[in-house]
Short mmCIF file of C-alpha atoms in Angstrom, two decimals:
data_model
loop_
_atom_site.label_atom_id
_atom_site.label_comp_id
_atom_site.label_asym_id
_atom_site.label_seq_id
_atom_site.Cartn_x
_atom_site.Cartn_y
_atom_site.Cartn_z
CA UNK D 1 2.44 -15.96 9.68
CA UNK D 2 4.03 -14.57 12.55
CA UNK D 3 4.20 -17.04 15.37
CA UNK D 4 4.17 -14.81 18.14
CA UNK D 5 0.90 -13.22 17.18
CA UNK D 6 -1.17 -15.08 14.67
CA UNK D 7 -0.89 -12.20 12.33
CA UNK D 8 -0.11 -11.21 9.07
CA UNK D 9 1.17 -8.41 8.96
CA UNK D 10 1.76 -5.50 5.52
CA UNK D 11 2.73 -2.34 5.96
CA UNK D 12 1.06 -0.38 3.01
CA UNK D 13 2.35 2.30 1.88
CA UNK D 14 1.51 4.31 -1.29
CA UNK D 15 1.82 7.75 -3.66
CA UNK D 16 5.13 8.32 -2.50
CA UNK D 17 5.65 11.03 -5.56
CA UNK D 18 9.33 11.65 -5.06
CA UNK D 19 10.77 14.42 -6.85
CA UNK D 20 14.78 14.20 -8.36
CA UNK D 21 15.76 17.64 -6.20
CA UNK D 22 13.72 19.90 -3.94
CA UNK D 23 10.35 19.15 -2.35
CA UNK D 24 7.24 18.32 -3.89
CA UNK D 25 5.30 21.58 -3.41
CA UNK D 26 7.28 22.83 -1.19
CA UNK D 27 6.93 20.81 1.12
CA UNK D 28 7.34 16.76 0.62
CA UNK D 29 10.36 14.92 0.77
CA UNK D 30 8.79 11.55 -0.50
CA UNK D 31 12.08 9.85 0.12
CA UNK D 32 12.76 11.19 3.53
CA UNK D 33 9.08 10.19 3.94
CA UNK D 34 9.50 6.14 3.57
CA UNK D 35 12.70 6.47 6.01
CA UNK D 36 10.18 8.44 8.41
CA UNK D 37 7.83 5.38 8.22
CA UNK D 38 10.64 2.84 9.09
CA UNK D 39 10.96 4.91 12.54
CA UNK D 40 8.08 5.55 12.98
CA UNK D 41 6.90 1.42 12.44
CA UNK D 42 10.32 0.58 14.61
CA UNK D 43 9.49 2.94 17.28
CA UNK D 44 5.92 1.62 17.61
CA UNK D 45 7.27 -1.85 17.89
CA UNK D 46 5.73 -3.02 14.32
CA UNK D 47 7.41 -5.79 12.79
CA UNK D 48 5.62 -6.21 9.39
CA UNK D 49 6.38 -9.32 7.45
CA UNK D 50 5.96 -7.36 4.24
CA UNK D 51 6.05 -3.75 2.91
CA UNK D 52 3.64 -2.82 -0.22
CA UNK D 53 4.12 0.40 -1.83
CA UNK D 54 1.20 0.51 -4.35
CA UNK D 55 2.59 3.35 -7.23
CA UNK D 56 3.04 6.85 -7.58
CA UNK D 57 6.93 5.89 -6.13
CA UNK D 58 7.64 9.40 -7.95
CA UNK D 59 6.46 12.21 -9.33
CA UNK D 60 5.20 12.36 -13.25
CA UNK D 61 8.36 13.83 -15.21
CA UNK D 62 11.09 12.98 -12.63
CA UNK D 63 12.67 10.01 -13.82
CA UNK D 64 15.97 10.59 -11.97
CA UNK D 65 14.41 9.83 -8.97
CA UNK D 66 14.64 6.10 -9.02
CA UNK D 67 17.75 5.21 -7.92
CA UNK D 68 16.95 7.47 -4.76
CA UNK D 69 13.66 5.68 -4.50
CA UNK D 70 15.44 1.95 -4.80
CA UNK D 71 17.75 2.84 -2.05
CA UNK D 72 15.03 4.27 0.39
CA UNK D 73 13.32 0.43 -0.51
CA UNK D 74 16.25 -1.31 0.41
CA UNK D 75 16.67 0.90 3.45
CA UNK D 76 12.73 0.23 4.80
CA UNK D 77 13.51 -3.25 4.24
CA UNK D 78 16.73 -3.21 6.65
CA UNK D 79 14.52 -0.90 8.97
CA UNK D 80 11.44 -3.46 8.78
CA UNK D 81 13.34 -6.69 8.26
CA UNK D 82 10.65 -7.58 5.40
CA UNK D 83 10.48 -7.32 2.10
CA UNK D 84 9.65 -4.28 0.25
CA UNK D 85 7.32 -4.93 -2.80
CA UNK D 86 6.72 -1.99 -5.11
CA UNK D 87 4.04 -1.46 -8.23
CA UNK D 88 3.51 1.25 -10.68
CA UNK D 89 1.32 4.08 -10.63
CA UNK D 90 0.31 6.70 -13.37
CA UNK D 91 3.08 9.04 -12.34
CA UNK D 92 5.33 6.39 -12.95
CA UNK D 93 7.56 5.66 -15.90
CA UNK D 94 8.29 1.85 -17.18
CA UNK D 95 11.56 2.40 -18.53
CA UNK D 96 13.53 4.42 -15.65
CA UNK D 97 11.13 2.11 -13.23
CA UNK D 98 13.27 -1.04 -13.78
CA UNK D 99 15.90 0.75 -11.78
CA UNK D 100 13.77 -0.52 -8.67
CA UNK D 101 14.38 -3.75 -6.76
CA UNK D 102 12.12 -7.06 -8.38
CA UNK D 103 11.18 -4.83 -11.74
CA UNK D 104 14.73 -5.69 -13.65
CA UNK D 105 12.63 -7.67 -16.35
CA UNK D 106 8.61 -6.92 -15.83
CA UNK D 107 6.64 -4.87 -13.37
CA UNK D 108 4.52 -7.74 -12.39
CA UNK D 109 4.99 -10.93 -10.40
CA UNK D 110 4.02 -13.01 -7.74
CA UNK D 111 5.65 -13.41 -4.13
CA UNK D 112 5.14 -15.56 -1.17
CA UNK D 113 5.91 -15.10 1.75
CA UNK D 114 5.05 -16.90 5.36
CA UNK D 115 2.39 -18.56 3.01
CA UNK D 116 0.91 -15.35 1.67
CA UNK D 117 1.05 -15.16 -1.97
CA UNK D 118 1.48 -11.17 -2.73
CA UNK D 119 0.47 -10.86 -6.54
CA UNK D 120 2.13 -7.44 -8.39
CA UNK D 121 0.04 -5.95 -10.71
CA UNK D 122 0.76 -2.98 -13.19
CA UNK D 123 -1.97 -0.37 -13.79
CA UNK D 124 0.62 2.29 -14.56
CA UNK D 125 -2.08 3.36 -18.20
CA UNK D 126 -4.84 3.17 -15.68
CA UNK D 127 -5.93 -0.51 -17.02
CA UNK D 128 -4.42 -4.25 -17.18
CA UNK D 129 -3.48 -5.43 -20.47
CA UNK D 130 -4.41 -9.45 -21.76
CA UNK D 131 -1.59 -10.49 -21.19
CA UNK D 132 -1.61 -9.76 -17.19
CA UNK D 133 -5.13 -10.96 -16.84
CA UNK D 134 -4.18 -14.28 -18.50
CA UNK D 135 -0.73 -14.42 -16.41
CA UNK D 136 -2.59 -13.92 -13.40
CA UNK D 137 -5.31 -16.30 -14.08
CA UNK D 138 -2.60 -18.88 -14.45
CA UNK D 139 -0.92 -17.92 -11.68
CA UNK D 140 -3.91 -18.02 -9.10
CA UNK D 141 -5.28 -21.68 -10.37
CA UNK D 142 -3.61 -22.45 -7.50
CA UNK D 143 -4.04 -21.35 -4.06
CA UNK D 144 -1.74 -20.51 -1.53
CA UNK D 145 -1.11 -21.58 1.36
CA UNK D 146 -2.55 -18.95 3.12
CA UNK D 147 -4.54 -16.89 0.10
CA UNK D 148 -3.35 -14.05 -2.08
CA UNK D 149 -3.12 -10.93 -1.62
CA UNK D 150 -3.22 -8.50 -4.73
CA UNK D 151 -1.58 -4.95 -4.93
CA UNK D 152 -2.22 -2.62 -7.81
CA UNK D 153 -2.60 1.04 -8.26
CA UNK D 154 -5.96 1.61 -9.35
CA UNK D 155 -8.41 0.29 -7.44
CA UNK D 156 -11.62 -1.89 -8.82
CA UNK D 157 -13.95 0.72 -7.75
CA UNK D 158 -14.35 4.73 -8.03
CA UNK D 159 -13.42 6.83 -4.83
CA UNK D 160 -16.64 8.37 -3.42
CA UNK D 161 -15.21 11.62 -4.00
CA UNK D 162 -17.43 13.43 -7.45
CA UNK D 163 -14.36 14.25 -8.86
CA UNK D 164 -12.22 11.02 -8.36
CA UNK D 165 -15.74 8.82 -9.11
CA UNK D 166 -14.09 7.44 -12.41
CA UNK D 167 -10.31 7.36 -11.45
CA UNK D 168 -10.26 3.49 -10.26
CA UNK D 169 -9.22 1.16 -12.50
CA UNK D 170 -10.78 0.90 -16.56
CA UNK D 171 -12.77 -1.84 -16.95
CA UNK D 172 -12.47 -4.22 -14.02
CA UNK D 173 -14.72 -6.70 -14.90
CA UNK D 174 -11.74 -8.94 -15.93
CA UNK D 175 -9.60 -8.79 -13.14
CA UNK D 176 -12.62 -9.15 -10.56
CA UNK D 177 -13.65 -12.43 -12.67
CA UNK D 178 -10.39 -14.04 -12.34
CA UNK D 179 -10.15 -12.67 -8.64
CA UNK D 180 -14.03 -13.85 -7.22
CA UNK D 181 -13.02 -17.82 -8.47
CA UNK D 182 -9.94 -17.43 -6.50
CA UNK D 183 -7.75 -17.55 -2.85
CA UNK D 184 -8.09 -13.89 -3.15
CA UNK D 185 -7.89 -12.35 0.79
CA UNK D 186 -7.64 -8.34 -0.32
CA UNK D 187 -7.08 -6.01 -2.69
CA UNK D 188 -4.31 -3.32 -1.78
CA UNK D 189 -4.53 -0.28 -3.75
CA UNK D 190 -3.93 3.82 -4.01
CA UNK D 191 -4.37 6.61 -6.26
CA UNK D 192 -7.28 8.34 -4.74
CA UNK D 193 -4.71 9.97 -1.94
CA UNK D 194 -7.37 9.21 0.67
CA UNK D 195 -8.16 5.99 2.80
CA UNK D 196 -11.34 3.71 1.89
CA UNK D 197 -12.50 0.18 2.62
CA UNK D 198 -14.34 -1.53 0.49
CA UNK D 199 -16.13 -4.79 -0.70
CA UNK D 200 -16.23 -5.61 -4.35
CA UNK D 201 -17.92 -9.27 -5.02
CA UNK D 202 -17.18 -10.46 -1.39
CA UNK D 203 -12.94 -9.04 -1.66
CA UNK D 204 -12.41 -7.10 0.75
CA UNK D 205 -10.48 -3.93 -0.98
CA UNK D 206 -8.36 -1.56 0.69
CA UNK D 207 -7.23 1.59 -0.37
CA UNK D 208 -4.11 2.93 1.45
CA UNK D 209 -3.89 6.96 2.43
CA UNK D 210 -0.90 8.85 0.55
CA UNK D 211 2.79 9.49 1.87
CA UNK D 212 2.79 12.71 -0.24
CA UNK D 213 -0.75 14.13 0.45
CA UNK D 214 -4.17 13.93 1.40
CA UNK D 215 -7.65 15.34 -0.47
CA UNK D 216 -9.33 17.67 0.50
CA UNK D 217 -12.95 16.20 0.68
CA UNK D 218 -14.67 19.47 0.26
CA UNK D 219 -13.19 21.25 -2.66
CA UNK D 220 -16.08 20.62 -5.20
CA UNK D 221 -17.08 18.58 -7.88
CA UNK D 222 -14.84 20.04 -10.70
CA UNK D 223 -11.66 20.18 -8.52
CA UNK D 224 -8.79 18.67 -6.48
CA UNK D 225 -6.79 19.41 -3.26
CA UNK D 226 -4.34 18.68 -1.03
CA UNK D 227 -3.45 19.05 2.55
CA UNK D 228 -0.15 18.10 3.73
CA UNK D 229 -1.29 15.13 6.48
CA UNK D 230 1.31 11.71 5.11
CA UNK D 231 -0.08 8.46 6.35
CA UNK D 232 0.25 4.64 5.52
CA UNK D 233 -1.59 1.59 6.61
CA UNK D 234 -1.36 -1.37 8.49
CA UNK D 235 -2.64 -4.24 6.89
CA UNK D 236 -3.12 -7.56 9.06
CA UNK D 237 -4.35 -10.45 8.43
CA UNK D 238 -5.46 -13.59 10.97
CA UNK D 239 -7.51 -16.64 10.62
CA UNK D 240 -10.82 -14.81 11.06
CA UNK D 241 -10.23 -11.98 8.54
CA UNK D 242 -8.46 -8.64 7.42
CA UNK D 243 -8.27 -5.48 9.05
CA UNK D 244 -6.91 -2.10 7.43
CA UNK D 245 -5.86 0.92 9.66
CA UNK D 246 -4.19 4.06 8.26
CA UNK D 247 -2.21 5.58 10.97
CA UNK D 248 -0.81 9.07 10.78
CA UNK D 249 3.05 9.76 9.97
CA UNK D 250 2.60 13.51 12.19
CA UNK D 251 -0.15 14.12 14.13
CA UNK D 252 -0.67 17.14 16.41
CA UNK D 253 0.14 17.15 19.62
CA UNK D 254 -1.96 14.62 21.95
CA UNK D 255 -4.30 16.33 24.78
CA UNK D 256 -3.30 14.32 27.60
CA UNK D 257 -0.70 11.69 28.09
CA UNK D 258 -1.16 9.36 31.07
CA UNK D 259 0.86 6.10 32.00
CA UNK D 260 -1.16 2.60 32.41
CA UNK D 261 -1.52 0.66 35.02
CA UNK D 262 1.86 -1.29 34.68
CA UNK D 263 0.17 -4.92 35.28
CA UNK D 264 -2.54 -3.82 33.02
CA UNK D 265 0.34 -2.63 30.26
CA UNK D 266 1.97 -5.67 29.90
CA UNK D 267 -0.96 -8.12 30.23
CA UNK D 268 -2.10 -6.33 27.17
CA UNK D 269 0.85 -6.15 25.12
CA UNK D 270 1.31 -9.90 25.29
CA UNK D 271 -1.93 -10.14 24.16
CA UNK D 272 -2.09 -7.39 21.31
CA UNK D 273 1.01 -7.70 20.04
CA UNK D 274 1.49 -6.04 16.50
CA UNK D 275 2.93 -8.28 14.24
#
């Protein structure tokens, strides 16, 4: 828990889809992308006390990409001077995956940091096997100092979206069980490539925007699009609750730009510091 503010702070990032050579489309470089966000965070004085990347780290088919991928981790984590978790996705691939940082001999496991236990979970085939759900039961019979936070893929839940309403995660019944008797603070997710906050049983669950791409909310029932618009979240945590705020990598240029009162600036940033 960060002294200086009382926060917890994640950066979440997730559906990074890097590609071995060229740009995704045309237009993504997923690995340029999570250096972007280390700028971008540094520039905007955030000092999270972990990074989450929750799957999709590359795109299906382009295995090759990994090593890239693992150094652009360890390079956020230099940048952020926090940890940089990572989980599966469906694009990902098991095997060629254990060239990332913390997945040498599974792609689950448990963290804790500042007195936040971070819990990895792999929904890579869109569904936890037994023996996950009976690690993790284990695992959370005790709490944390602080609670758990879990980070997965698929999220509990369908997106809102007709033709993402049955892409969250198969069968959740067990994990939500194991999760509702628990320390359980959030559930950080991705997939859908759009942000949404959720409850599910009482947890709050938050579903980060995508680094590659973003849907396209209106192109029917039977279809899906994407609009080049990379975001992440911020993620913070205090003694009253959670908050989740995705916050644009480019945005378009602002209409106005006016200084602040100076007194009024700095009486404010000692108070709202971002953690």
């Amino acid at each position: 828990m960060s002294r200086e503010s009382g926060r917890f702070t994640v950066l979440h990032l997730s559906d990074v889809h890097a590609t071995e050579s060229g740009l995704l489309y045309d237009a993504v470089d997923g690995i340029g992308r999570m250096a972007r966000v280390g700028d971008y965070a540094s520039a905007a004085g955030v000092t999270p006390e972990a990074v989450v990347v929750t799957g999709d780290l590359v795109q299906r088919g382009h295995t090759a990409a990994y090593p890239a991928v693992a150094d652009a981790c360890r390079g956020l984590a230099e940048a952020m001077g926090a940890p940089v978790l990572t989980v599966l996705g469906n694009h990902d691939d098991p095997a060629a995956a254990r060239a990332l940082p913390g997945h040498g001999e599974r792609h689950y496991g448990s963290n804790t940091i500042d007195g936040f236990r971070i819990v990895r979970l792999d929904s890579h085939t869109g569904a936890l096997d037994a023996e996950q759900t009976e690690w993790l039961a284990a695992e959370l019979a005790a709490p944390a100092e602080h609670g758990t936070v879990i980070a997965l893929h698929h999220a509990p839940l369908g997106s809102p979206l007709p033709a993402l309403s049955r892409q969250g995660l198969a069968h959740p019944e067990a994990l939500l069980g194991i999760l509702e008797r628990s320390d359980t603070r959030a559930i950080l997710a991705g997939h859908f490539h759009h942000p949404l906050t959720a409850s599910v049983r009482g947890i709050p669950v938050f579903v980060a925007p995508s680094l590659a791409y973003q849907q396209v909310m209106n192109a029917g029932p039977h279809a899906v699009a994407g609009h080049d618009a990379p975001m992440f979240s911020l993620v913070q945590f205090t003694g009253e609750g959670v908050t989740s705020t995705a916050v644009p990598l480019a945005a378009p240029d602002p209409l106005f730009t006016r200084p602040l009162d100076p007194p009024l600036f700095h009486s404010r940033q000692k108070a709202n510091h971002v953690s």
